[in-house]
Coordinates of C-alpha atoms and ligand atoms in Angstrom, one line a residue:
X3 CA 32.9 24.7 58.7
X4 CA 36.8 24.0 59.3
X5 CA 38.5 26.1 61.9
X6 CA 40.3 28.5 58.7
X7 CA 36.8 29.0 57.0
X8 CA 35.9 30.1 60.9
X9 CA 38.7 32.1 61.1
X10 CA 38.6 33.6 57.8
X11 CA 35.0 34.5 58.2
X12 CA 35.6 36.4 61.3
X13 CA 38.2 38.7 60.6
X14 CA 36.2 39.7 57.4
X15 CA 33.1 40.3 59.4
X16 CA 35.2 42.2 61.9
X17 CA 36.8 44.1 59.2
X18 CA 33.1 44.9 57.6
X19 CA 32.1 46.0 61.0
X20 CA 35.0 48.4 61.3
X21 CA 34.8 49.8 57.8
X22 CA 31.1 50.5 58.7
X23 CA 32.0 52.1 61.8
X24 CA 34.9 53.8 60.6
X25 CA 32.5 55.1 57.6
X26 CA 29.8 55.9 59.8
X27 CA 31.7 58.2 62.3
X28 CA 33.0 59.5 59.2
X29 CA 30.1 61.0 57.7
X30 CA 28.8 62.2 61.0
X31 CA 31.2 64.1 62.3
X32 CA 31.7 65.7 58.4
X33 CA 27.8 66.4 58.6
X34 CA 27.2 69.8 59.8
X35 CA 25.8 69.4 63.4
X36 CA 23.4 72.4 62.3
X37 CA 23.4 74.5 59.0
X38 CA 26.0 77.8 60.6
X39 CA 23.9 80.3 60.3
X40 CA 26.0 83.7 58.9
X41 CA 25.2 87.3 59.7
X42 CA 26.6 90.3 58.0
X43 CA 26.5 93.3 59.6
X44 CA 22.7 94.3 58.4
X45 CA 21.4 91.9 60.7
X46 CA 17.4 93.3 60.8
X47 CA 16.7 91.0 57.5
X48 CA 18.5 88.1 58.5
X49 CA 16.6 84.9 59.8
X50 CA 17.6 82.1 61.5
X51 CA 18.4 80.0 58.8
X52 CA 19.6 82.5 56.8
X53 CA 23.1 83.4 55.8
X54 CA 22.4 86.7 53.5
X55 CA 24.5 89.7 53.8
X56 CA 24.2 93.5 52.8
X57 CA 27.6 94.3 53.1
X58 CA 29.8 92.8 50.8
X59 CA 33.2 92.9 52.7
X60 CA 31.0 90.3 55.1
X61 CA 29.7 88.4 52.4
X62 CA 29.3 85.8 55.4
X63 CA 31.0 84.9 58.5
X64 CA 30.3 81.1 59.3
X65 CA 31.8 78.7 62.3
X66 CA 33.9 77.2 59.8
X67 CA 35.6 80.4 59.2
X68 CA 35.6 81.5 62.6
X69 CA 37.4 78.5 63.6
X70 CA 39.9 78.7 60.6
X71 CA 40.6 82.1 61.4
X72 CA 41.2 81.7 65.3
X73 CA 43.2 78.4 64.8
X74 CA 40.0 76.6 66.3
X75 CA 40.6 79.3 69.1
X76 CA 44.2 79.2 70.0
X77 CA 44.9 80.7 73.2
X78 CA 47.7 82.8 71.3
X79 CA 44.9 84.7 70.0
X80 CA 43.4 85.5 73.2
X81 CA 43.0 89.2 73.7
X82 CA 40.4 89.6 76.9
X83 CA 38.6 87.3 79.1
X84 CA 34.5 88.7 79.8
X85 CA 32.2 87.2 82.1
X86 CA 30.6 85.0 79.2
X87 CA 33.7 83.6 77.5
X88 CA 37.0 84.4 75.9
X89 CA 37.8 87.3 73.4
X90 CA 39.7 86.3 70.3
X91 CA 41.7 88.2 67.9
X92 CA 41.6 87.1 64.3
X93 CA 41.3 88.4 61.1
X94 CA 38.6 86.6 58.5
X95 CA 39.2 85.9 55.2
X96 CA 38.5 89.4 53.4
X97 CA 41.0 90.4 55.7
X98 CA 39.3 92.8 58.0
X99 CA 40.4 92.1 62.1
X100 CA 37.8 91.4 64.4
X101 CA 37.1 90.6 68.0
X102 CA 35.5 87.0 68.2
X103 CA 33.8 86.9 71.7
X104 CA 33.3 82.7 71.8
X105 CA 30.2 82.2 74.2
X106 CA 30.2 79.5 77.1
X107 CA 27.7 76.7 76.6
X108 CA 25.9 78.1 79.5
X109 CA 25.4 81.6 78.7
X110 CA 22.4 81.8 77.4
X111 CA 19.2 80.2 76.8
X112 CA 16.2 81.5 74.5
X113 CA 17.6 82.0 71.5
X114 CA 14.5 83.3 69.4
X115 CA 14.8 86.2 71.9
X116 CA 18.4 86.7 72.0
X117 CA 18.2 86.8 68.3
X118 CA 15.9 89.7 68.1
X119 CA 17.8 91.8 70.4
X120 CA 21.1 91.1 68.6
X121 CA 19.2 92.2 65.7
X122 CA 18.4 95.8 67.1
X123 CA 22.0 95.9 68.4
X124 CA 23.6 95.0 64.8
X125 CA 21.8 97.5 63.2
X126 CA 23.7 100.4 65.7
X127 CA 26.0 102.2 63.7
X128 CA 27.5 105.2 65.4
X129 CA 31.3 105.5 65.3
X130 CA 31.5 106.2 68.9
X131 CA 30.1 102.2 69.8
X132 CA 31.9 99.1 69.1
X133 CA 30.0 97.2 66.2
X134 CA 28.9 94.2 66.5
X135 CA 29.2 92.8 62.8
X136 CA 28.0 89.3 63.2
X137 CA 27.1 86.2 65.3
X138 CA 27.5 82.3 64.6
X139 CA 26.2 79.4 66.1
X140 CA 26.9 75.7 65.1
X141 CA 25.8 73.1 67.2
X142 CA 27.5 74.2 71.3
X143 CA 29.9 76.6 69.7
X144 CA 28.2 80.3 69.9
X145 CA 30.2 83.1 68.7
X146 CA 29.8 87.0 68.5
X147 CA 32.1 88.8 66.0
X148 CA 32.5 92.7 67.0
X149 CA 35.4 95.3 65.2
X150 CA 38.8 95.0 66.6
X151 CA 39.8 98.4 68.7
X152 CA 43.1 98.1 68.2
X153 CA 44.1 100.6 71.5
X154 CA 42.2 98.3 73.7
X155 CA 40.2 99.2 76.9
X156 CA 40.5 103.0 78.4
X157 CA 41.5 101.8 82.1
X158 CA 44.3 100.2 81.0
X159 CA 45.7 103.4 79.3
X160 CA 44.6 105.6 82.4
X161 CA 46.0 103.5 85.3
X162 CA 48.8 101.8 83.1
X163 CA 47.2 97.9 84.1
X164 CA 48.3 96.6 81.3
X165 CA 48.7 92.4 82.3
X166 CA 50.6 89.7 80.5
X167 CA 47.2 88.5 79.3
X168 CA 47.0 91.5 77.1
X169 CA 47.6 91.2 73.5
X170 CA 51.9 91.2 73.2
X171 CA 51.5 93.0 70.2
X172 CA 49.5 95.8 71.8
X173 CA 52.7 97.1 74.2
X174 CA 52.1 98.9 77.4
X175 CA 51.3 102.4 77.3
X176 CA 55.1 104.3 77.4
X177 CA 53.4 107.9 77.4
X178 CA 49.8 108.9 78.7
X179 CA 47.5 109.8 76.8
X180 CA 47.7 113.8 76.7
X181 CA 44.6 116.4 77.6
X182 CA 43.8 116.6 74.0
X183 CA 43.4 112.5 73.5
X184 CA 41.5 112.8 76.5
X185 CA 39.3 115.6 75.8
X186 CA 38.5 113.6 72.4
X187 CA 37.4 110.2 74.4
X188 CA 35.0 112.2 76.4
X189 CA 33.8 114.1 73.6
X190 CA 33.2 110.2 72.0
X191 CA 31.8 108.7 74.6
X192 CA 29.3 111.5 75.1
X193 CA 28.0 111.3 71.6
X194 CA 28.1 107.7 71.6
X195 CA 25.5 107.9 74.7
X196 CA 23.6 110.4 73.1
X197 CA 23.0 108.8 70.2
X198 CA 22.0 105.7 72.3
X199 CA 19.5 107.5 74.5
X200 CA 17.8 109.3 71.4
X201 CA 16.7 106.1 69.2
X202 CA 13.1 105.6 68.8
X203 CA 13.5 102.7 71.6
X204 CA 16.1 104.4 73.8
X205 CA 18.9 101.8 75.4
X206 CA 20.2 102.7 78.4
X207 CA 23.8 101.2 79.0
X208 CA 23.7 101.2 82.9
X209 CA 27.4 99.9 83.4
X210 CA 29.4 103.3 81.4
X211 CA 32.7 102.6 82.5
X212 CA 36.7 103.3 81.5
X213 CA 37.0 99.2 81.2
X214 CA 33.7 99.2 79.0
X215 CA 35.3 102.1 76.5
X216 CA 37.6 100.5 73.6
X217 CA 40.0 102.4 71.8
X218 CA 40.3 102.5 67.9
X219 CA 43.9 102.9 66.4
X220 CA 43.8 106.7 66.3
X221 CA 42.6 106.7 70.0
X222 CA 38.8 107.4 69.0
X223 CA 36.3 106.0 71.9
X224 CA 34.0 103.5 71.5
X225 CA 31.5 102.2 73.8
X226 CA 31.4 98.3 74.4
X227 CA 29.3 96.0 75.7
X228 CA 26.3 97.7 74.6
X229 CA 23.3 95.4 75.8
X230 CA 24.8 92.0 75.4
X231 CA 25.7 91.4 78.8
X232 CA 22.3 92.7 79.8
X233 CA 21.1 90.1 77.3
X234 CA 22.8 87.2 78.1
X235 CA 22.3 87.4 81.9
X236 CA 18.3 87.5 81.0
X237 CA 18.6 84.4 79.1
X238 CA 17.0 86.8 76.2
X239 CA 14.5 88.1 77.4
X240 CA 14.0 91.4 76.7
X241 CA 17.1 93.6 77.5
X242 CA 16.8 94.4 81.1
X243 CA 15.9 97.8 82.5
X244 CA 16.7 97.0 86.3
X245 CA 19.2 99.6 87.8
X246 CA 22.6 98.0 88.1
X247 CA 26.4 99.0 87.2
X248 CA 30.1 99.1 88.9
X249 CA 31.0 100.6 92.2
X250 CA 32.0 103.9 92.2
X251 CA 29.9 104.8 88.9
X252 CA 27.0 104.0 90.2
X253 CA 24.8 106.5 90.9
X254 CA 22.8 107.5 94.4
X255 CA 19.6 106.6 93.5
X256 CA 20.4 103.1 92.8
X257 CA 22.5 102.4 95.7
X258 CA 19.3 103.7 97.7
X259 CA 17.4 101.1 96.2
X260 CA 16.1 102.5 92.6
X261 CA 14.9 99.8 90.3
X262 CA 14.8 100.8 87.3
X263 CA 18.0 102.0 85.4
X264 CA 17.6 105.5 83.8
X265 CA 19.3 107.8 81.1
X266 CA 20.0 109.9 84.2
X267 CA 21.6 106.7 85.9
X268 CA 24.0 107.0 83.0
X269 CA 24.7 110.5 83.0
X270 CA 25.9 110.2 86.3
X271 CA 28.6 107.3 85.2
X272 CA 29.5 109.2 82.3
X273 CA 30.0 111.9 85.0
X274 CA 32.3 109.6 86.7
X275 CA 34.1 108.5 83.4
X276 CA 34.8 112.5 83.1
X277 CA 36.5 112.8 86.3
X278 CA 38.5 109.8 86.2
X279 CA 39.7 110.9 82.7
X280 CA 40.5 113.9 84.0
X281 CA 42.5 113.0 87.3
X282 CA 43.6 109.9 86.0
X283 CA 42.3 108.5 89.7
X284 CA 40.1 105.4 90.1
X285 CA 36.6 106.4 90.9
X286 CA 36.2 103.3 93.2
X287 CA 39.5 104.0 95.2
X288 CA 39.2 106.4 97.9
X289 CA 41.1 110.0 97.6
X290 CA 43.2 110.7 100.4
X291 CA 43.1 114.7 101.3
X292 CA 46.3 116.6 102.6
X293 CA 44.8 116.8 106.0
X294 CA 44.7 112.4 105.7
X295 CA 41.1 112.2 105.4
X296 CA 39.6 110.0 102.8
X297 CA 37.0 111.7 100.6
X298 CA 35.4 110.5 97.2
X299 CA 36.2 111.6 94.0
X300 CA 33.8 113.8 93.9
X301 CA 34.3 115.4 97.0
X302 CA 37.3 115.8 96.5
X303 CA 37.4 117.7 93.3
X304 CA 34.7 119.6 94.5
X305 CA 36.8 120.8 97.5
X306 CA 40.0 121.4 95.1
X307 CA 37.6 123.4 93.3
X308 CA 36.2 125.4 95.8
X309 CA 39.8 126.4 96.8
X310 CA 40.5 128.0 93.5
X311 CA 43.2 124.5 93.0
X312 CA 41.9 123.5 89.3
X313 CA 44.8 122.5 88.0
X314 CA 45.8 120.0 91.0
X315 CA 42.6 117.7 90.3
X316 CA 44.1 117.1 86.4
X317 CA 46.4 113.9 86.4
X318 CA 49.9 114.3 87.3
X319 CA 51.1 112.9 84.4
X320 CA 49.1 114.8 81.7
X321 CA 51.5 117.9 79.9
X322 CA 50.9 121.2 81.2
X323 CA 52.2 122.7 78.2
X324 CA 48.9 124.4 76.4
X325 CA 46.5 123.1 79.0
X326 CA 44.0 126.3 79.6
X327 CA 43.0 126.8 83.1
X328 CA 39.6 127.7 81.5
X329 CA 39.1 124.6 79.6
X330 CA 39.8 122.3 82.4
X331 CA 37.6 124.3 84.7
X332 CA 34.4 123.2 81.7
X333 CA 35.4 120.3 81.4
X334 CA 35.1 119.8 85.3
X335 CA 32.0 122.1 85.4
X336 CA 30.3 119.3 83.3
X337 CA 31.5 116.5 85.4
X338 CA 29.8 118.0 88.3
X339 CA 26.7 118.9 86.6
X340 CA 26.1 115.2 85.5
X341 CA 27.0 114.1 89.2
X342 CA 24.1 115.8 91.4
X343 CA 22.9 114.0 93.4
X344 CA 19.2 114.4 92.2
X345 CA 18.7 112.6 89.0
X346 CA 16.2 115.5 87.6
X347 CA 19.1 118.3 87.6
X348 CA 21.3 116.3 85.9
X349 CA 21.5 117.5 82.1
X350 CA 20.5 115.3 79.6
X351 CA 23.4 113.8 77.1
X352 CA 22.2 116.2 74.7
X353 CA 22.9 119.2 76.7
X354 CA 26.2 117.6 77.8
X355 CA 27.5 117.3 74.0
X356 CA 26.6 120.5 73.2
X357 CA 28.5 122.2 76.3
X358 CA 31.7 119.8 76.0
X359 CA 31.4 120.7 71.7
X360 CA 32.0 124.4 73.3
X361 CA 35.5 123.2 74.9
X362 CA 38.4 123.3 72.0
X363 CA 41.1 121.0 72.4
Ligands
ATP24 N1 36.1 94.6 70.1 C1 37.2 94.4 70.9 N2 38.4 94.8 70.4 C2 39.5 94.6 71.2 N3 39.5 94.0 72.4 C3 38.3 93.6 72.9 C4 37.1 93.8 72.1 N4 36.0 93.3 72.9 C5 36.6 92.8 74.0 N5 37.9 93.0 74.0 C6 38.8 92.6 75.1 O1 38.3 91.4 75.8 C7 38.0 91.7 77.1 C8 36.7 91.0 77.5 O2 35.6 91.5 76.8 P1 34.1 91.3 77.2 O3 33.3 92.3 76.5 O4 33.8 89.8 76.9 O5 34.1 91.3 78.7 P2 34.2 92.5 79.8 O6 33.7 93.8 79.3 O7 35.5 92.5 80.4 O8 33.2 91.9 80.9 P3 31.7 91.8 81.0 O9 31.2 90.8 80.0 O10 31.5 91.4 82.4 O11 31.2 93.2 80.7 C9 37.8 93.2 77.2 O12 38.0 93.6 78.5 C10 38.8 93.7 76.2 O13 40.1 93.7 76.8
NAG25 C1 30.6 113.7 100.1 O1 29.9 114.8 100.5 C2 28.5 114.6 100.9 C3 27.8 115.9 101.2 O2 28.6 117.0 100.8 C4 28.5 113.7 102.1 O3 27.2 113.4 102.4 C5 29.2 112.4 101.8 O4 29.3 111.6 102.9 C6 30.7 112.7 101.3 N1 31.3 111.4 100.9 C7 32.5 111.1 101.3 C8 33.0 109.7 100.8 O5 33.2 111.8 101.9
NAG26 C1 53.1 109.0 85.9 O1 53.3 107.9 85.0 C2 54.3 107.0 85.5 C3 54.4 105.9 84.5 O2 54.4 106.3 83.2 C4 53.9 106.5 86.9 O3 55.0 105.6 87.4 C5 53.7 107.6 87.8 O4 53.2 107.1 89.1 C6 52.7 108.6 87.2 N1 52.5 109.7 88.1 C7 51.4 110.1 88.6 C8 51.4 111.2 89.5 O5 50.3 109.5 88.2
NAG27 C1 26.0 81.5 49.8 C2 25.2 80.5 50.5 O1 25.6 79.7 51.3 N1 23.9 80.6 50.3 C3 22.9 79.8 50.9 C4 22.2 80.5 52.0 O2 21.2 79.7 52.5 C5 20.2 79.3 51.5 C6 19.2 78.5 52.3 O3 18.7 79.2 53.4 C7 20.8 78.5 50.4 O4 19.9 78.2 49.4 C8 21.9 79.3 49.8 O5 22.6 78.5 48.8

């Protein structure tokens, strides 16, 4: 062979070789890495490799419209940042606007487990709890699709914390949310709970807090994070009972060691949630008294209270136009009652939605 034949057959082979290569890579990254599994929001007949849906507005939610509809998870579309990953905003292709929470690589393991405890948690429906409508997975990219609440979290609308992070769209609060708004979040969150504690298998939440209650559009509570953290951090295994929560909602019995969580544990937070509502003061924070001395929340409504100063306690900013003296003093009555100390005197959540349903707004 002359040096052109030589020449000529090597730039052909290397050409072959990259048209095979170029080919090759090609196809494999157009083949799906696994088959995206969809889930509507009926979730109890859905199996792994399934992609069925009872609801027809979901008809299904893959990856690849996750992706399209996050712009491959723009950071423009962040809305929140969780412990397991970053919260997206985006609106699928039907139109409706949901909350993609986009799952580390790390956060879980056992996905045969996970899977039936997203299963129980899909098929909540209560409108006092955030729904969670769906959940994708395609090769590392794990995804769980929940409604959009609109208002965002309750803390920020309390303590006016809203960050740059947040949402631009969704502006600081410019007036607080007024005794009635309030009275109706409460009155939410308590039927949410009860509902929660009454299913055949009841779930405990064990972390009720102000950050962990979203807002719908029309200021309606919902509860988040309803057993997914729980899930997540046991690697799905079943959904944890161990006492746990936030400082400042937690209540006695676990800081003195209890191990498991109870619905009493939770009563106790909700407690918590009522008096911060209330007062519009940060049940973590210390109160300082007029005499300088630091106190709890608690105590220190408790005092107010037992000085005949009610209306003091109720956050500064909160209208005193139409605000009963008699209402207020319920609405604190409960607080206290699902704060004792001993977990056995606390009322139940059915008790509590029945007394705060005797409080008009
Ligand atoms: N459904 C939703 N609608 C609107 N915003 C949401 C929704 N879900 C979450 N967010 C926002 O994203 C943030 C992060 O949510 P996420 O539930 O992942 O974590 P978290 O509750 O802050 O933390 P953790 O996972 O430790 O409980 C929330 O604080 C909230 O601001
Ligand atoms: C609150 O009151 C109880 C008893 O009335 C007391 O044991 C506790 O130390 C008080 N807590 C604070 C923070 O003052
Ligand atoms: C009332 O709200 C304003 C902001 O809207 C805040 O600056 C002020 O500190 C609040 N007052 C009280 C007593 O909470
Ligand atoms: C609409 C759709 O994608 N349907 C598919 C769901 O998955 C089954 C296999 O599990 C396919 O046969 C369907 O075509």
């Amino acid at each position: 062979m002359d040096r052109t034949t030589v020449a000529i057959f090597s730039v052909t082979a290397c050409c072959v070789f990259i048209i095979i290569f170029v080919g090759a890579s090609c196809i494999w990254w157009r083949r799906p890495r696994t088959s995206p599994i969809s889930l509507g929001s009926d979730l109890s007949s859905v199996s792994i490799e399934d992609n069925v849906s009872f609801e027809p507005s979901l008809d299904r939610i893959s990856m690849a419209e996750l992706l399209e509809a996050t712009r491959n998870f723009d950071p423009e579309l962040i809305i929140g940042d969780g412990s397991f990953g970053l919260v997206y905003k985006a609106t699928l292709f039907n139109g409706l606007t949901v909350a993609v929470k986009r799952l580390g690589p790390d956060a879980f393991q056992g996905f045969r487990e996970f899977r039936a405890e997203l299963e129980t948690l899909g098929k909540i429906r209560h409108p006092n709890i955030v729904r969670l409508l769906g959940y994708c997975e395609s090769g590392f990219k794990r995804a769980l699709v929940h409604e959009f609440m609109a208002k965002g979290r309750l803390d920020q609308w309390l303590h006016g914390t809203f960050s740059l992070e947040d949402d631009g769209a969704r502006s600081p609060p410019r007036t607080r949310l007024s005794w009635v708004t309030r009275l109706n979040i409460i009155k939410g969150v308590a039927s949410g709970l009860f509902y929660m504690h009454n299913l055949d298998t009841p779930i405990i939440h064990r972390d009720i807090k102000a950050s962990n209650v979203l807002l719908d559009l029309n200021f309606n509570a919902r509860i988040a994070d309803f057993g997914i953290a729980r899930m997540i951090e046991n690697s799905g295994t079943h959904a944890s009972t161990e006492a746990g929560g936030t400082m400042g909602y937690m209540p006695p019995e676990y800081i003195q060691g209890a191990t498991m969580a109870t619905v009493k544990g939770d009563v106790y937070s909700f407690g918590i949630l009522m008096l911060e509502v209330a007062t519009g003061r940060r049940p973590n924070w210390p109160v300082i008294m007029e005499d300088g001395i630091e106190t709890s929340l608690i105590n220190w409504t408790a005092e107010m209270v037992a000085q005949n100063k009610i209306m003091q306690v109720i956050d500064a900013n909160i209208s005193r136009e139409g605000l009963k003296e008699e209402e207020v003093a319920k609405v604190i009555r409960i607080a206290t009652m699902c704060t004792t100390t001993s977990p056995r005197q606390r009322p139940e959540m059915k008790e509590v939605v029945e007394l705060l349903a005797g409080i008009s707004s």
